[in-house]
mmCIF file of C-alpha atoms in Angstrom:
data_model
loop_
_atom_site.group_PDB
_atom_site.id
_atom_site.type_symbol
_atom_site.label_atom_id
_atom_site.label_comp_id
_atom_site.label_asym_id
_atom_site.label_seq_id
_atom_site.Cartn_x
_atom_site.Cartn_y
_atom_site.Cartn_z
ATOM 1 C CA UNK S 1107 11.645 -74.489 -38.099
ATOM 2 C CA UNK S 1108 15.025 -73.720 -40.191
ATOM 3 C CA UNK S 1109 16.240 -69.855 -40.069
ATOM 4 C CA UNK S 1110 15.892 -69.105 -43.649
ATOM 5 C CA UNK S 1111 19.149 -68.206 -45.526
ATOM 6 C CA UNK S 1112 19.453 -64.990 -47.686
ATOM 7 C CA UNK S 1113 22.482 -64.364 -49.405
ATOM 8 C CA UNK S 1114 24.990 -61.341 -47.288
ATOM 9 C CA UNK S 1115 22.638 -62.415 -44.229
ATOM 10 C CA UNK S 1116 23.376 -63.491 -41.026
ATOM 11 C CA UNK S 1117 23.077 -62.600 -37.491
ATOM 12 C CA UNK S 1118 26.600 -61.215 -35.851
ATOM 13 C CA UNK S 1119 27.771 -63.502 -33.232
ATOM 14 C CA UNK S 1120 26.564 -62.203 -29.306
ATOM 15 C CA UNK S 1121 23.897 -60.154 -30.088
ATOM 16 C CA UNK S 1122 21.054 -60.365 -27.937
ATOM 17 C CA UNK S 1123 17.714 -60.925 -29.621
ATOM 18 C CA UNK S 1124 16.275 -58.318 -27.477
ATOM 19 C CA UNK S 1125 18.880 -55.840 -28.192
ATOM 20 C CA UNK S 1126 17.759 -51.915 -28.350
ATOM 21 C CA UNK S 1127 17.345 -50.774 -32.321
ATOM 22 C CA UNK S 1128 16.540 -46.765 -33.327
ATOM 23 C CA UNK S 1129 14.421 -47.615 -36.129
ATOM 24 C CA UNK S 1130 12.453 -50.190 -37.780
ATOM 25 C CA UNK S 1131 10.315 -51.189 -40.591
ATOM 26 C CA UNK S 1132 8.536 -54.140 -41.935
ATOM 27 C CA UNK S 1133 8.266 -56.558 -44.954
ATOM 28 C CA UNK S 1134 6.050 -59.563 -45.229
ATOM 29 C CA UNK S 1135 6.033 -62.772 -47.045
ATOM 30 C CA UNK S 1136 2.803 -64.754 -47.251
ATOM 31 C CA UNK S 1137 0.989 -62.628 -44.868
ATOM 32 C CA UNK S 1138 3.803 -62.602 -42.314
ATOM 33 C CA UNK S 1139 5.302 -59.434 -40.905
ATOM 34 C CA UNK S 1140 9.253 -59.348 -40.230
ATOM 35 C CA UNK S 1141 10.471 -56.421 -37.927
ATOM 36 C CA UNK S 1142 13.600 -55.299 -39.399
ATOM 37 C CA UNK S 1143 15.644 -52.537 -36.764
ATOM 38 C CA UNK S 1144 18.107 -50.272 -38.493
ATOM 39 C CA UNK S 1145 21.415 -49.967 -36.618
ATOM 40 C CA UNK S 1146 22.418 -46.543 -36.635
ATOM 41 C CA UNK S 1147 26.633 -46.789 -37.910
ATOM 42 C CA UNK S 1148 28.496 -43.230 -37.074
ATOM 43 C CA UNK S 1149 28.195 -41.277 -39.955
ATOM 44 C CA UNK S 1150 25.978 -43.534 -42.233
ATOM 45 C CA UNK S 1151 23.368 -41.668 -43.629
ATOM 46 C CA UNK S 1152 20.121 -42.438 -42.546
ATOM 47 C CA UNK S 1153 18.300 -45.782 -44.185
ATOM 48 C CA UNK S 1154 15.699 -43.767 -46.343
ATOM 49 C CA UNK S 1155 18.878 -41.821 -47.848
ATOM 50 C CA UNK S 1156 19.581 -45.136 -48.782
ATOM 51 C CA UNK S 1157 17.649 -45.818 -51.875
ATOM 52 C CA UNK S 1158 17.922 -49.143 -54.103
ATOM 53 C CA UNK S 1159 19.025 -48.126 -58.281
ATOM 54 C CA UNK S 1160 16.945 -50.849 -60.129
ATOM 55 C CA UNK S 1161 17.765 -52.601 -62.751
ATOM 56 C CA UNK S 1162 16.023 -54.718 -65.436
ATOM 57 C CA UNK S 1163 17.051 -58.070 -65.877
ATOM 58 C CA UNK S 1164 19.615 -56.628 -68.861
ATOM 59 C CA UNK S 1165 21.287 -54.804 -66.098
ATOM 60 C CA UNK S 1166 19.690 -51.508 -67.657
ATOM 61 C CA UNK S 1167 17.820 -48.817 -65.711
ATOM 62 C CA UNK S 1168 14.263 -49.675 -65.819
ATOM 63 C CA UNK S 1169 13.881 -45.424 -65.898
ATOM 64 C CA UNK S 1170 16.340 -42.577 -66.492
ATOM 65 C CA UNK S 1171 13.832 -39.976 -65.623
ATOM 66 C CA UNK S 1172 12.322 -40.305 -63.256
ATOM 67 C CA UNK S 1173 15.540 -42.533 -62.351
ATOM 68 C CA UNK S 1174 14.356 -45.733 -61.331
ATOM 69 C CA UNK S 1175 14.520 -45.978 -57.630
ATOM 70 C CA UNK S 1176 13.402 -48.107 -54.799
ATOM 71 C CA UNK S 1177 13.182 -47.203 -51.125
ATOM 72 C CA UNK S 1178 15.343 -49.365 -49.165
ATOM 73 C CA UNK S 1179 12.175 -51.165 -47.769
ATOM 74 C CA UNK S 1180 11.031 -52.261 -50.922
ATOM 75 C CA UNK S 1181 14.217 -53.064 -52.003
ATOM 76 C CA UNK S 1182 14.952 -55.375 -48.701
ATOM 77 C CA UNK S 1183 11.405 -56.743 -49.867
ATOM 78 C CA UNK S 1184 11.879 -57.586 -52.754
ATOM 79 C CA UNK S 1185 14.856 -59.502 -51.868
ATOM 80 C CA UNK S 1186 13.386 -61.119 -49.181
ATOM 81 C CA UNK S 1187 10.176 -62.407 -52.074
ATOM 82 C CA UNK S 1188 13.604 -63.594 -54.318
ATOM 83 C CA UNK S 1189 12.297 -61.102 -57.225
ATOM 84 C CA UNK S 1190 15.637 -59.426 -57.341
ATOM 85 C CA UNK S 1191 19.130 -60.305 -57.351
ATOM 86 C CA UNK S 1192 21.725 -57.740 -55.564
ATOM 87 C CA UNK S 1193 24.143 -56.208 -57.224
ATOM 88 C CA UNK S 1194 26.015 -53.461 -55.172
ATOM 89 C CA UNK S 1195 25.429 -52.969 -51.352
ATOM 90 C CA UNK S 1196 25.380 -49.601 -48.913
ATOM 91 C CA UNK S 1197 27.565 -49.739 -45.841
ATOM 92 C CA UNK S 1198 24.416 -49.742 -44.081
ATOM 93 C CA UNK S 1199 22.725 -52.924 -42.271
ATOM 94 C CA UNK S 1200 19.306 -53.604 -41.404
ATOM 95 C CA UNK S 1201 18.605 -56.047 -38.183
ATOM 96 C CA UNK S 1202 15.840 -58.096 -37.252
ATOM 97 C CA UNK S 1203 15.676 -60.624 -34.220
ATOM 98 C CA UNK S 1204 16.833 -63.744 -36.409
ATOM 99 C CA UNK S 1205 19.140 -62.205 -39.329
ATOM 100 C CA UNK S 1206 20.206 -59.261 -40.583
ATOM 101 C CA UNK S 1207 20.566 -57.101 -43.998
ATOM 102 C CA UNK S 1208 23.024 -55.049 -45.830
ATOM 103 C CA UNK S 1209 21.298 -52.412 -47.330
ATOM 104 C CA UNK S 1210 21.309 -52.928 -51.431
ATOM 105 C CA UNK S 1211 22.268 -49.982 -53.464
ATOM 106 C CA UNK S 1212 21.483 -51.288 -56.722
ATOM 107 C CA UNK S 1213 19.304 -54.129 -57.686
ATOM 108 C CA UNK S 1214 18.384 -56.569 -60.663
ATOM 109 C CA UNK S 1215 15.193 -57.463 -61.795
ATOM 110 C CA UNK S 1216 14.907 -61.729 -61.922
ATOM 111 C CA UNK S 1217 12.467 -61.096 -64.932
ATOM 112 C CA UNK S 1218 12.826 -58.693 -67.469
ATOM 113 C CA UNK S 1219 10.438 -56.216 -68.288
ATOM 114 C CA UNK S 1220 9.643 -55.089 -71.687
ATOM 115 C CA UNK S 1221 9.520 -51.091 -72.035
ATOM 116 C CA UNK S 1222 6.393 -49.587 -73.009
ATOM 117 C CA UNK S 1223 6.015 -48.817 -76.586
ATOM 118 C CA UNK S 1224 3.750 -45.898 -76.515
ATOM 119 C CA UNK S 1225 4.051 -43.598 -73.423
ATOM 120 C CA UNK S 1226 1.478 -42.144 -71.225
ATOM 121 C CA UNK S 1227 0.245 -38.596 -72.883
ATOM 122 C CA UNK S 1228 0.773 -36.539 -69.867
ATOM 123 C CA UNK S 1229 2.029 -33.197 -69.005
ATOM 124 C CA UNK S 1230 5.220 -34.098 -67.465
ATOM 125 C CA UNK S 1231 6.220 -36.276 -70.686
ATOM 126 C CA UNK S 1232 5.391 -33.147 -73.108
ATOM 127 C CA UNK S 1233 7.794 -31.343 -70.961
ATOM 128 C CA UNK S 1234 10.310 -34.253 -71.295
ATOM 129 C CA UNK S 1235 9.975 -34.699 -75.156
ATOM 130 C CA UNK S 1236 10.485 -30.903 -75.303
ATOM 131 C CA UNK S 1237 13.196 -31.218 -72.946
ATOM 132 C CA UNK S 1238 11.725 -28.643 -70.427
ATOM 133 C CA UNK S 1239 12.309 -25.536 -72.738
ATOM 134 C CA UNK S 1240 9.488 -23.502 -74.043
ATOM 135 C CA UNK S 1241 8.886 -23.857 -77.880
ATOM 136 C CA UNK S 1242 8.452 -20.539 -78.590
ATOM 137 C CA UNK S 1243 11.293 -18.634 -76.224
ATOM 138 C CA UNK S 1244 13.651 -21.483 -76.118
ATOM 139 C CA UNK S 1245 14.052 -21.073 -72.752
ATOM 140 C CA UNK S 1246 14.689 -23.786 -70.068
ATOM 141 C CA UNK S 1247 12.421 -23.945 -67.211
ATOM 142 C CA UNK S 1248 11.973 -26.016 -64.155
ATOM 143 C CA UNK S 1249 8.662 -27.538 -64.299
ATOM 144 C CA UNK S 1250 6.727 -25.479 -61.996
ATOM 145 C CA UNK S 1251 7.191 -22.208 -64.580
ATOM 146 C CA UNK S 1252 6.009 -24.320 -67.230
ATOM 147 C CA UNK S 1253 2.923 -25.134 -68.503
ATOM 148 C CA UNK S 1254 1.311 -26.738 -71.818
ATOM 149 C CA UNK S 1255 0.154 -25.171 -74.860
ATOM 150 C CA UNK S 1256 -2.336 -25.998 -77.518
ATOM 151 C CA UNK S 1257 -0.400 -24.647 -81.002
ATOM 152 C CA UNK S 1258 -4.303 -24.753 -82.153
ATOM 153 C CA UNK S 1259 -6.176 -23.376 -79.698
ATOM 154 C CA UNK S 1260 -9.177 -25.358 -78.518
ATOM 155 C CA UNK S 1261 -11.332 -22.529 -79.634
ATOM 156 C CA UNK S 1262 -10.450 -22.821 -83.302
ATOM 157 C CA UNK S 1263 -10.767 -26.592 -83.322
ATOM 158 C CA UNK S 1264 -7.470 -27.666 -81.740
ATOM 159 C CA UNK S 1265 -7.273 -31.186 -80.372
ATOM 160 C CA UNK S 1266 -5.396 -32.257 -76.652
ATOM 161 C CA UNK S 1267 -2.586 -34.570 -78.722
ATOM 162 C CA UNK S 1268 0.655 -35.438 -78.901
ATOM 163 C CA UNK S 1269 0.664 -33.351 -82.151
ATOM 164 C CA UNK S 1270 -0.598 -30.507 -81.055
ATOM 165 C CA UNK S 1271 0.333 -29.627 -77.954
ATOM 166 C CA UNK S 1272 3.877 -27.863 -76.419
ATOM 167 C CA UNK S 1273 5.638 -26.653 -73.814
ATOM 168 C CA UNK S 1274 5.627 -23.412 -73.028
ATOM 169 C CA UNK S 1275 6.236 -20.488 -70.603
ATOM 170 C CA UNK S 1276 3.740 -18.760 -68.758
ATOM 171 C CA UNK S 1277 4.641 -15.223 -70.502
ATOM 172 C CA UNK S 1278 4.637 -16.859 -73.427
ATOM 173 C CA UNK S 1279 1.340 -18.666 -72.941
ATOM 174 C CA UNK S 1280 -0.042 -15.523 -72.230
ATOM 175 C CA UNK S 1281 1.088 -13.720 -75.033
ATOM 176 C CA UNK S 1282 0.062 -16.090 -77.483
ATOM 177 C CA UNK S 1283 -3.562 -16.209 -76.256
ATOM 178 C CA UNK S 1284 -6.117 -18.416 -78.118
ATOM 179 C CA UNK S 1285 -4.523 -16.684 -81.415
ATOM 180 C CA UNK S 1286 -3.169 -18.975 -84.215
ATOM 181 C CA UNK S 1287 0.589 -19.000 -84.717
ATOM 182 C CA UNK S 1288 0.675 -17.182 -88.271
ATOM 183 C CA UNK S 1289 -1.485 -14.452 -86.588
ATOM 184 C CA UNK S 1290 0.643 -13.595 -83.955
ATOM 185 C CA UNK S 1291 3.923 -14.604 -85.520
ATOM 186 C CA UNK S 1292 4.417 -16.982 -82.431
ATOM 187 C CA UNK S 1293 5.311 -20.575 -84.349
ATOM 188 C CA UNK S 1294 6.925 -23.380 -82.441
ATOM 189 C CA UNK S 1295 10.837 -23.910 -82.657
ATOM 190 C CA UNK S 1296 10.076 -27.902 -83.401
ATOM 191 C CA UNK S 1297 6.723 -29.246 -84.244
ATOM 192 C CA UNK S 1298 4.816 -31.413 -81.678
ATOM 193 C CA UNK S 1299 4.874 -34.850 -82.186
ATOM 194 C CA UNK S 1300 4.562 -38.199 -80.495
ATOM 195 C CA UNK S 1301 7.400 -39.198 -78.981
ATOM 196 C CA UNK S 1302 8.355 -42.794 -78.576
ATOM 197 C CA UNK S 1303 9.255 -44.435 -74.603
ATOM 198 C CA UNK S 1304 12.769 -44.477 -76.018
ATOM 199 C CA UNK S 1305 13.245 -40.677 -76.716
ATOM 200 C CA UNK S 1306 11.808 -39.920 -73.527
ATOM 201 C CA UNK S 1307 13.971 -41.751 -72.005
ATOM 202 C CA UNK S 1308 17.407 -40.469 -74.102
ATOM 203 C CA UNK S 1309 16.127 -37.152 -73.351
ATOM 204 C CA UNK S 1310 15.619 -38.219 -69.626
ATOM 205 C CA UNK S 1311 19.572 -38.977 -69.792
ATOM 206 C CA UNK S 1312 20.396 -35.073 -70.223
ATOM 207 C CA UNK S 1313 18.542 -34.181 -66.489
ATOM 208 C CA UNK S 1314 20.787 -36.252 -63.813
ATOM 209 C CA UNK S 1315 19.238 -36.431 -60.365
ATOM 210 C CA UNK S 1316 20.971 -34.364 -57.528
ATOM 211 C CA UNK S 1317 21.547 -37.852 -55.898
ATOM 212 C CA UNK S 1318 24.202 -40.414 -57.325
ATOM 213 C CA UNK S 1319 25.713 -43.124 -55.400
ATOM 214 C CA UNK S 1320 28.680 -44.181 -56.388
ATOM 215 C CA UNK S 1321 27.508 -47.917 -56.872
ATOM 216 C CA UNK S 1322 25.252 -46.702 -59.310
ATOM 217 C CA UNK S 1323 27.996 -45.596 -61.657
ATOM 218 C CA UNK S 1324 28.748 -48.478 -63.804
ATOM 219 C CA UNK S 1325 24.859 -48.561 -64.774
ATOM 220 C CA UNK S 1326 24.276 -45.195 -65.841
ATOM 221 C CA UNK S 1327 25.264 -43.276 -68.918
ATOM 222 C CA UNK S 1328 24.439 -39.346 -68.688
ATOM 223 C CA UNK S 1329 25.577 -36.686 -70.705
ATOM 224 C CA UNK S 1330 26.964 -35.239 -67.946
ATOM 225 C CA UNK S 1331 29.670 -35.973 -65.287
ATOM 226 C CA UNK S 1332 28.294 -38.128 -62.042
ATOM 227 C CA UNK S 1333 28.257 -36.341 -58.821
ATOM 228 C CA UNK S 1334 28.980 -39.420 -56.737
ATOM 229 C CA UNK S 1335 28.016 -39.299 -53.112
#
């Protein structure tokens, strides 16, 4: 049987098929498992600090936030089922007995996927689409201070929507109550809506992640400056 040929693969001349790895993982293609060993380079960060940026097949982030990103073993997967093409690689390398694998730092989707017209009504997107400030403070607020708000309270009729629900802060929650905002005086800064997957994600574009690799640069657009690795 024919070693099969991947592109960036190849097995370094002398090395002995039984050589000593630190760590390893495993992919599988038609039911068979591959035992891939991570080589351990000085100073290379370990392989799941190494994840994969993936792109659709117009070289676009499938997500801004959450960024889209693949753990190295799916990523070495995926190239391994020809689903992606690599675009940018890690200093890193996988090994297994018969080949090995630069780790890829971004990938592109073969196929492209269309986005989502209508997103998922959940409580993380409501904080997204208010862009994690409370609508009646104005306040930012990492997500574990915040919680949801009906504007009309479920006790005077008020539906779980798009259009009536917002984010807000727990001492603002409380304050409100199950009152209506003309009674209290407590009326949103912008009125709940539905958002579309587009907004969420342009709004997704103003909260970076604390991790950037540099490869990822040419892909993403944020409103504010990269923090490279």
């Amino acid at each position: 049987m024919s070693r099969k040929t991947i592109p960036q693969l190849g097995r370094p001349p002398g090395r002995s098929r039984h050589a000593p790895a630190h760590k390893a993982a495993s992919v599988s293609r038609a039911g068979i498992q591959t035992r891939f060993q991570t080589r351990e380079w000085p100073l290379a960060p370990p392989p799941d600090h190494c994840p994969a940026l993936v792109l659709n097949a117009d070289f676009r982030p499938l997500s801004y936030f959450p960024l889209s990103l693949w753990s190295w073993q799916e990523a070495v997967k995926a190239v391994f089922l020809e689903r992606v093409n690599i675009v940018s690689h890690y200093d890193r390398v996988v090994r297994s007995p018969s080949f090995e694998v630069r780790l890829p730092s971004v990938i592109s989707l073969k196929e492209f996927i269309p986005a989502t017209r209508r997103p998922a009504f959940t409580r993380f997107n409501v904080f997204l689409r208010d862009r994690f400030t409370c609508q009646y403070c104005g306040r930012p607020f990492p997500t574990h201070d915040l919680t949801f708000d009906h504007v009309i309270p479920r006790s005077r009729g008020g539906r779980t929507t798009w259009e009536n629900v917002i984010t807000s802060c727990s001492a603002c929650n409380l304050a409100k109550g199950d009152r209506l905002p003309h009674v209290c005086g407590m009326i949103p800064l912008s009125p709940p809506f539905q958002p579309t997957a587009y907004e969420l994600q342009e709004n997704g574009r103003a909260f970076p992640p604390n991790f950037l690799h540099e490869s990822w640069r040419d892909f993403l657009y944020w409103d504010s400056e990269l923090d490279p690795m």
